[in-house]
Short mmCIF file of C-alpha atoms in Angstrom, two decimals:
data_model
loop_
_atom_site.label_atom_id
_atom_site.label_comp_id
_atom_site.label_asym_id
_atom_site.label_seq_id
_atom_site.Cartn_x
_atom_site.Cartn_y
_atom_site.Cartn_z
CA MET A 1 29.17 3.90 3.66
CA ILE A 2 25.56 4.08 2.48
CA MET A 3 25.30 5.21 -1.13
CA LYS A 4 23.88 8.72 -1.25
CA ILE A 5 20.73 8.92 -3.34
CA ASN A 6 18.67 11.77 -4.60
CA CYS A 7 15.05 11.20 -3.48
CA GLY A 8 13.71 13.48 -6.23
CA THR A 9 15.49 11.44 -8.90
CA ILE A 10 14.11 8.18 -7.51
CA PHE A 11 10.58 9.63 -7.37
CA LEU A 12 10.82 10.78 -11.00
CA LEU A 13 12.16 7.37 -12.04
CA LEU A 14 9.27 5.63 -10.30
CA LEU A 15 6.77 7.96 -11.98
CA TRP A 16 8.35 7.26 -15.38
CA ILE A 17 8.16 3.49 -14.83
CA MET A 18 4.52 3.68 -13.73
CA SER A 19 3.58 5.84 -16.73
CA SER A 20 5.21 3.33 -19.08
CA ILE A 21 2.76 0.52 -18.30
CA GLY A 22 0.78 0.45 -21.53
CA LYS A 23 -2.48 2.41 -21.54
CA THR A 24 -2.93 2.87 -17.82
CA GLN A 25 -5.89 5.08 -17.01
CA ALA A 26 -5.87 7.57 -14.15
CA GLN A 27 -8.52 5.70 -12.14
CA GLN A 28 -6.21 2.67 -12.05
CA MET A 29 -3.38 4.48 -10.26
CA SER A 30 -2.67 5.01 -6.58
CA VAL A 31 -0.04 6.43 -4.25
CA LYS A 32 0.52 5.17 -0.70
CA SER A 33 2.56 5.50 2.47
CA ASN A 34 3.26 2.63 4.86
CA LEU A 35 2.35 3.85 8.35
CA LEU A 36 4.52 1.17 10.01
CA TYR A 37 7.60 2.46 8.17
CA ASP A 38 6.58 6.02 9.04
CA ALA A 39 6.66 4.98 12.72
CA THR A 40 10.36 4.03 12.32
CA THR A 41 11.12 7.45 10.72
CA THR A 42 11.65 5.75 7.36
CA ILE A 43 10.61 7.95 4.45
CA ASN A 44 8.56 5.78 2.09
CA LEU A 45 6.38 6.04 -0.98
CA GLY A 46 4.55 3.44 -3.05
CA LEU A 47 3.09 3.90 -6.52
CA GLU A 48 0.72 1.35 -8.04
CA ALA A 49 -0.85 1.05 -11.48
CA GLY A 50 -3.35 -1.45 -12.82
CA PHE A 51 -2.80 -2.86 -16.29
CA THR A 52 -5.78 -5.29 -16.49
CA PRO A 53 -8.96 -5.62 -14.37
CA HIS A 54 -7.14 -8.08 -12.04
CA TRP A 55 -3.43 -7.25 -12.31
CA SER A 56 -1.36 -4.32 -11.02
CA LEU A 57 2.27 -3.34 -10.48
CA GLU A 58 3.42 -1.59 -7.31
CA ILE A 59 6.85 -0.04 -6.85
CA SER A 60 7.78 1.14 -3.37
CA GLY A 61 10.87 2.90 -2.07
CA ASN A 62 12.14 3.43 1.48
CA TYR A 63 14.89 5.72 2.74
CA ASN A 64 16.20 6.23 6.28
CA PRO A 65 19.22 8.57 6.64
CA TRP A 66 18.98 9.20 10.42
CA THR A 67 21.35 8.50 13.32
CA PHE A 68 19.65 8.61 16.73
CA SER A 69 20.92 9.09 20.30
CA ASP A 70 23.57 6.61 21.51
CA ASN A 71 24.55 6.23 17.83
CA ARG A 72 21.53 4.01 17.11
CA LYS A 73 20.97 3.76 13.39
CA LEU A 74 18.93 1.86 10.85
CA LYS A 75 20.20 3.75 7.83
CA HIS A 76 19.09 2.18 4.58
CA TRP A 77 17.52 2.55 1.19
CA LEU A 78 15.30 -0.13 -0.32
CA VAL A 79 13.38 -0.53 -3.58
CA SER A 80 10.72 -3.23 -3.93
CA PRO A 81 8.56 -3.89 -7.03
CA GLU A 82 5.55 -6.19 -6.66
CA VAL A 83 3.17 -7.73 -9.22
CA ARG A 84 -0.31 -8.23 -7.74
CA TYR A 85 -3.30 -10.36 -8.68
CA TRP A 86 -6.59 -9.00 -7.29
CA ASN A 87 -9.20 -11.65 -6.39
CA CYS A 88 -12.16 -9.32 -7.04
CA GLU A 89 -11.03 -6.20 -8.92
CA LEU A 90 -8.31 -3.57 -8.63
CA TYR A 91 -8.11 -1.92 -5.18
CA ASN A 92 -11.02 -4.00 -3.86
CA ARG A 93 -10.58 -6.58 -1.09
CA GLY A 94 -7.86 -9.25 -1.27
CA PHE A 95 -4.80 -9.65 -3.49
CA TRP A 96 -1.80 -11.97 -3.90
CA GLY A 97 1.59 -10.63 -4.83
CA PHE A 98 5.11 -11.57 -5.85
CA HIS A 99 7.80 -9.05 -4.86
CA LEU A 100 11.51 -8.45 -5.32
CA LEU A 101 13.64 -6.22 -3.10
CA GLY A 102 17.10 -4.73 -3.07
CA GLY A 103 18.99 -2.09 -1.13
CA GLN A 104 21.88 -1.08 1.11
CA TYR A 105 22.11 -0.63 4.89
CA ASN A 106 24.33 0.66 7.70
CA ALA A 107 22.81 -0.34 11.04
CA GLY A 108 23.84 -0.81 14.65
CA ASN A 109 22.74 -0.59 18.29
CA ILE A 110 19.15 -1.60 17.39
CA LYS A 111 17.20 -4.82 17.87
CA LEU A 112 15.38 -6.07 14.76
CA PRO A 113 12.44 -8.49 14.81
CA PHE A 114 12.42 -11.99 13.28
CA GLY A 115 16.13 -12.62 13.99
CA LEU A 116 17.20 -10.79 10.84
CA LEU A 117 20.57 -9.72 12.29
CA PRO A 118 20.57 -11.23 15.80
CA THR A 119 23.67 -9.41 17.13
CA LEU A 120 22.70 -5.97 15.76
CA LYS A 121 22.21 -4.64 19.29
CA ASP A 122 25.97 -4.98 19.97
CA THR A 123 27.42 -4.90 16.44
CA ARG A 124 27.30 -2.69 13.38
CA TYR A 125 26.54 -4.15 9.95
CA GLN A 126 27.16 -2.39 6.65
CA GLY A 127 26.30 -3.92 3.29
CA TRP A 128 23.64 -4.75 0.71
CA MET A 129 20.72 -7.14 0.29
CA VAL A 130 18.51 -8.71 -2.38
CA GLY A 131 15.49 -10.94 -2.03
CA ALA A 132 12.08 -12.11 -3.20
CA GLY A 133 8.84 -13.28 -1.68
CA VAL A 134 5.11 -13.81 -1.94
CA SER A 135 2.53 -11.71 -0.13
CA TYR A 136 -1.13 -11.44 0.69
CA GLY A 137 -2.96 -8.20 1.34
CA TYR A 138 -6.36 -6.65 1.74
CA HIS A 139 -7.80 -3.25 0.86
CA LEU A 140 -10.44 -1.73 3.12
CA TYR A 141 -12.61 0.96 1.51
CA LEU A 142 -12.51 4.26 3.45
CA GLY A 143 -14.01 6.68 0.92
CA ALA A 144 -14.20 7.63 -2.74
CA HIS A 145 -10.45 8.19 -2.99
CA TRP A 146 -9.09 6.51 0.14
CA ASN A 147 -8.32 2.90 1.11
CA LEU A 148 -6.44 1.24 3.94
CA GLU A 149 -4.12 -1.58 2.89
CA ALA A 150 -2.80 -4.33 5.14
CA ALA A 151 -0.18 -6.71 3.70
CA ILE A 152 2.35 -9.30 4.79
CA GLY A 153 4.97 -11.12 2.73
CA LEU A 154 7.19 -14.13 3.31
CA GLY A 155 10.30 -15.05 1.38
CA TYR A 156 14.08 -15.06 1.14
CA ILE A 157 16.76 -12.36 1.55
CA TYR A 158 20.47 -12.69 0.85
CA MET A 159 22.64 -10.17 2.73
CA ARG A 160 26.31 -9.38 2.09
CA TYR A 161 28.00 -7.22 4.73
CA ASP A 162 31.00 -6.12 6.73
CA LYS A 163 30.66 -6.56 10.49
CA PHE A 164 32.20 -4.17 13.03
CA GLU A 165 33.16 -4.64 16.69
CA CYS A 166 31.13 -1.74 18.03
CA PHE A 167 28.65 0.72 16.63
CA ARG A 168 30.91 3.79 16.76
CA CYS A 169 34.47 3.13 15.70
CA GLY A 170 35.41 -0.50 16.26
CA ARG A 171 37.60 -2.60 14.04
CA ALA A 172 36.08 -4.87 11.43
CA THR A 173 35.53 -8.41 12.77
CA GLY A 174 34.31 -9.81 9.48
CA GLN A 175 34.47 -8.63 5.91
CA ASN A 176 32.43 -9.62 2.87
CA MET A 177 30.29 -11.98 4.94
CA GLY A 178 27.01 -13.46 3.71
CA ARG A 179 23.76 -14.48 5.39
CA HIS A 180 20.68 -16.28 4.13
CA TYR A 181 17.36 -15.32 5.72
CA TRP A 182 13.93 -16.98 5.36
CA GLY A 183 10.91 -15.30 6.96
CA PRO A 184 8.85 -12.11 6.71
CA THR A 185 10.09 -9.89 3.88
CA ARG A 186 7.34 -7.29 3.83
CA ILE A 187 4.78 -5.95 6.29
CA GLY A 188 2.57 -2.97 5.82
CA LEU A 189 -0.37 -0.96 7.01
CA SER A 190 -0.67 1.74 4.36
CA ILE A 191 -2.93 4.67 3.68
CA VAL A 192 -3.75 4.67 -0.05
CA TYR A 193 -4.94 7.55 -2.25
CA LEU A 194 -6.75 6.43 -5.42
CA PHE A 195 -6.73 8.81 -8.41
CA ASN A 196 -10.17 9.36 -10.02
CA HIS A 197 -11.54 6.22 -8.37
CA LYS A 198 -15.33 5.75 -8.31
#
């Protein structure tokens, strides 16, 4: 079963972490939402703070508690911190990043891209995952407080799971199984709000 989490508690924890980064000034902070995750009904929020003219820390969280018709589900929670190096300056043009990720999932009757769980259409998986990767992204200036961010990351994910015969009530066909995955670990097209940005 997916661990129940309190979204308000996670949001407050993320705010506390972001406010603990030395002497971060308001103009160096941003909040964002990944539109691609929004399209999958995944609730998501990213907070980012700069701590030098070229370095920032982003922490993003995703949560999907929904079950759809025909018992299709991609239930999960995921937390992913990323350290970024900006080629020009904070929130301007390109950046390189290194990210970690971790979370839990309960998914079935859905087809995922990149061969992540190839039999997910006919099988239900329930478990946890951890991983890391590198990413590249670009910020496009939209206005005084708004940017559009595109990013892609590649890396490694280790998944531990129980596998079930069907997506409703089937017997377990594998328990405590592991899988190693190499490929895309992050993709985003995010709308970004910049606090007190000039």
